[in-house]
Amino acid sequence: DPGDPADPADGRARQIGTVLTRHGFGYLVSALGLERVVPFQWGLLGHARRPEAYTWPEHVRLALEELGPAFVKLGQIASTRPDLLSADLQVELARLQDRVPAVPTAAIRSVIESELGRPIEKLFATFEDTPLAAASIGQAHAAQLPDGTEVVVKVRRPGAIEVVEADLELLGRLALTASRRWDQAERYDLVGVAGEFADTLRAELDY
């Protein structure tokens, strides 16, 4: 199928397929056209029972967390859609959090100075290097303007756009492949959902 995203050279597709298989979603690997990139031993495991330590909704959440920012955001948005998901899966996906280390201070300062065209010391009376919060797309820092106004400075993580855009493109291709191979995909309009999600996440990326 020339529309399949499962190119053997596509390391990201391979990673997605491997994570899905490890969490017991081997049927999705085939539906998404990823069977050609999943290592043989993982393909066998995909048809085995999931570890009893986790429920299947927990496996969904864990898989999304492993796959990174775009997939975490997808799960967070899906958790608000009772028309698409069962109640237990909604509850589990609502637990998704962006668990990422903070960007080093030097990189954050560099982004601010590059975007605003002035040194940090000229822009703010004070700037807290320790972030108030760090997420997959950006992080927030407390600061004070020269006139004394307290502000929160939200900074997009360096490289976030490139990483998310690559995943959004791949998600669109996966949804298209699934719509051709899997009856449930058409029922849930996965292509439309993927497009709606991409628009939402791109808006979130726009600082």
Short mmCIF file of N, CA, C and O in Angstrom, two decimals, residues 11 14-15 21 32 34 48 70-71 73 76 82 89 95 102 113 118 123 138 153 158 173 176 189-190 199 207:
data_model
loop_
_atom_site.label_atom_id
_atom_site.label_comp_id
_atom_site.label_asym_id
_atom_site.label_seq_id
_atom_site.Cartn_x
_atom_site.Cartn_y
_atom_site.Cartn_z
N GLY A 11 12.27 5.39 11.79
CA GLY A 11 12.51 5.00 13.17
C GLY A 11 11.37 5.36 14.11
O GLY A 11 11.09 4.63 15.06
N ARG A 14 8.64 2.85 13.80
CA ARG A 14 9.07 1.62 14.49
C ARG A 14 8.88 1.76 16.00
O ARG A 14 8.43 0.83 16.67
N GLN A 15 9.23 2.92 16.53
CA GLN A 15 9.08 3.14 17.96
C GLN A 15 7.61 3.06 18.37
O GLN A 15 7.27 2.44 19.38
N THR A 21 2.88 -2.56 20.77
CA THR A 21 2.95 -4.01 20.92
C THR A 21 3.30 -4.40 22.34
O THR A 21 2.71 -5.32 22.91
N LEU A 32 -2.73 0.05 11.77
CA LEU A 32 -2.05 1.29 11.44
C LEU A 32 -0.99 1.11 10.36
O LEU A 32 -0.33 2.07 9.96
N LEU A 34 1.83 -0.74 10.61
CA LEU A 34 3.17 -0.69 11.19
C LEU A 34 3.81 -2.06 11.34
O LEU A 34 4.92 -2.16 11.87
N ALA A 48 0.29 -11.61 23.04
CA ALA A 48 0.26 -12.21 24.37
C ALA A 48 -0.62 -11.37 25.29
O ALA A 48 -1.00 -10.26 24.98
N ALA A 70 3.21 14.90 21.63
CA ALA A 70 2.02 14.92 20.78
C ALA A 70 1.01 13.86 21.22
O ALA A 70 -0.20 14.10 21.22
N PHE A 71 1.51 12.70 21.63
CA PHE A 71 0.61 11.62 22.03
C PHE A 71 0.00 11.88 23.41
O PHE A 71 -1.15 11.51 23.67
N LYS A 73 -0.69 14.88 24.53
CA LYS A 73 -1.73 15.87 24.25
C LYS A 73 -2.95 15.22 23.61
O LYS A 73 -4.10 15.58 23.92
N GLN A 76 -4.87 13.65 26.38
CA GLN A 76 -5.53 14.65 27.21
C GLN A 76 -6.80 15.17 26.55
O GLN A 76 -7.83 15.34 27.19
N PRO A 82 -16.54 12.09 25.68
CA PRO A 82 -17.34 10.92 26.06
C PRO A 82 -18.00 10.25 24.85
O PRO A 82 -18.43 9.10 24.93
N LEU A 89 -11.84 4.63 30.44
CA LEU A 89 -10.69 5.13 29.68
C LEU A 89 -10.58 6.64 29.80
O LEU A 89 -9.47 7.18 29.91
N ARG A 95 -5.58 11.38 33.72
CA ARG A 95 -4.41 11.38 34.60
C ARG A 95 -3.12 11.70 33.85
O ARG A 95 -2.06 11.85 34.46
N ALA A 102 13.01 20.02 33.13
CA ALA A 102 13.04 21.43 32.72
C ALA A 102 14.17 21.67 31.72
O ALA A 102 15.21 21.01 31.75
N GLU A 113 15.80 36.08 24.97
CA GLU A 113 16.59 37.20 24.44
C GLU A 113 16.52 37.24 22.91
O GLU A 113 16.47 38.32 22.31
N ARG A 118 16.45 41.67 23.47
CA ARG A 118 17.16 42.43 24.52
C ARG A 118 17.65 41.46 25.57
O ARG A 118 17.09 40.37 25.75
N LEU A 123 15.10 43.37 30.21
CA LEU A 123 13.68 43.05 30.05
C LEU A 123 12.95 42.95 31.38
O LEU A 123 11.77 43.31 31.49
N GLY A 138 6.18 23.69 26.68
CA GLY A 138 6.80 24.90 27.20
C GLY A 138 6.94 24.86 28.70
O GLY A 138 6.53 23.89 29.35
N VAL A 153 6.33 34.29 32.70
CA VAL A 153 6.86 34.21 31.34
C VAL A 153 6.79 32.76 30.87
O VAL A 153 7.40 31.87 31.45
N PRO A 158 12.80 24.73 23.13
CA PRO A 158 13.53 24.69 21.85
C PRO A 158 13.30 23.36 21.14
O PRO A 158 13.38 22.29 21.74
N ARG A 173 -1.00 10.24 8.72
CA ARG A 173 -0.80 9.10 7.81
C ARG A 173 -1.29 7.79 8.45
O ARG A 173 -1.88 6.95 7.77
N LEU A 176 -5.05 7.69 8.26
CA LEU A 176 -5.50 7.38 6.91
C LEU A 176 -5.37 5.88 6.62
O LEU A 176 -6.29 5.26 6.06
N ASP A 189 -14.22 8.10 12.74
CA ASP A 189 -13.68 9.16 11.87
C ASP A 189 -12.28 9.58 12.33
O ASP A 189 -12.02 10.74 12.64
N LEU A 190 -11.38 8.60 12.36
CA LEU A 190 -10.03 8.87 12.85
C LEU A 190 -9.30 9.93 12.02
O LEU A 190 -8.52 10.70 12.56
N ASP A 199 -4.93 20.66 14.39
CA ASP A 199 -5.25 22.09 14.45
C ASP A 199 -5.16 22.61 15.88
O ASP A 199 -4.63 23.70 16.14
N TYR A 207 2.87 30.61 20.30
CA TYR A 207 3.02 31.50 21.45
C TYR A 207 2.95 32.97 21.02
O TYR A 207 3.13 33.85 21.83
#
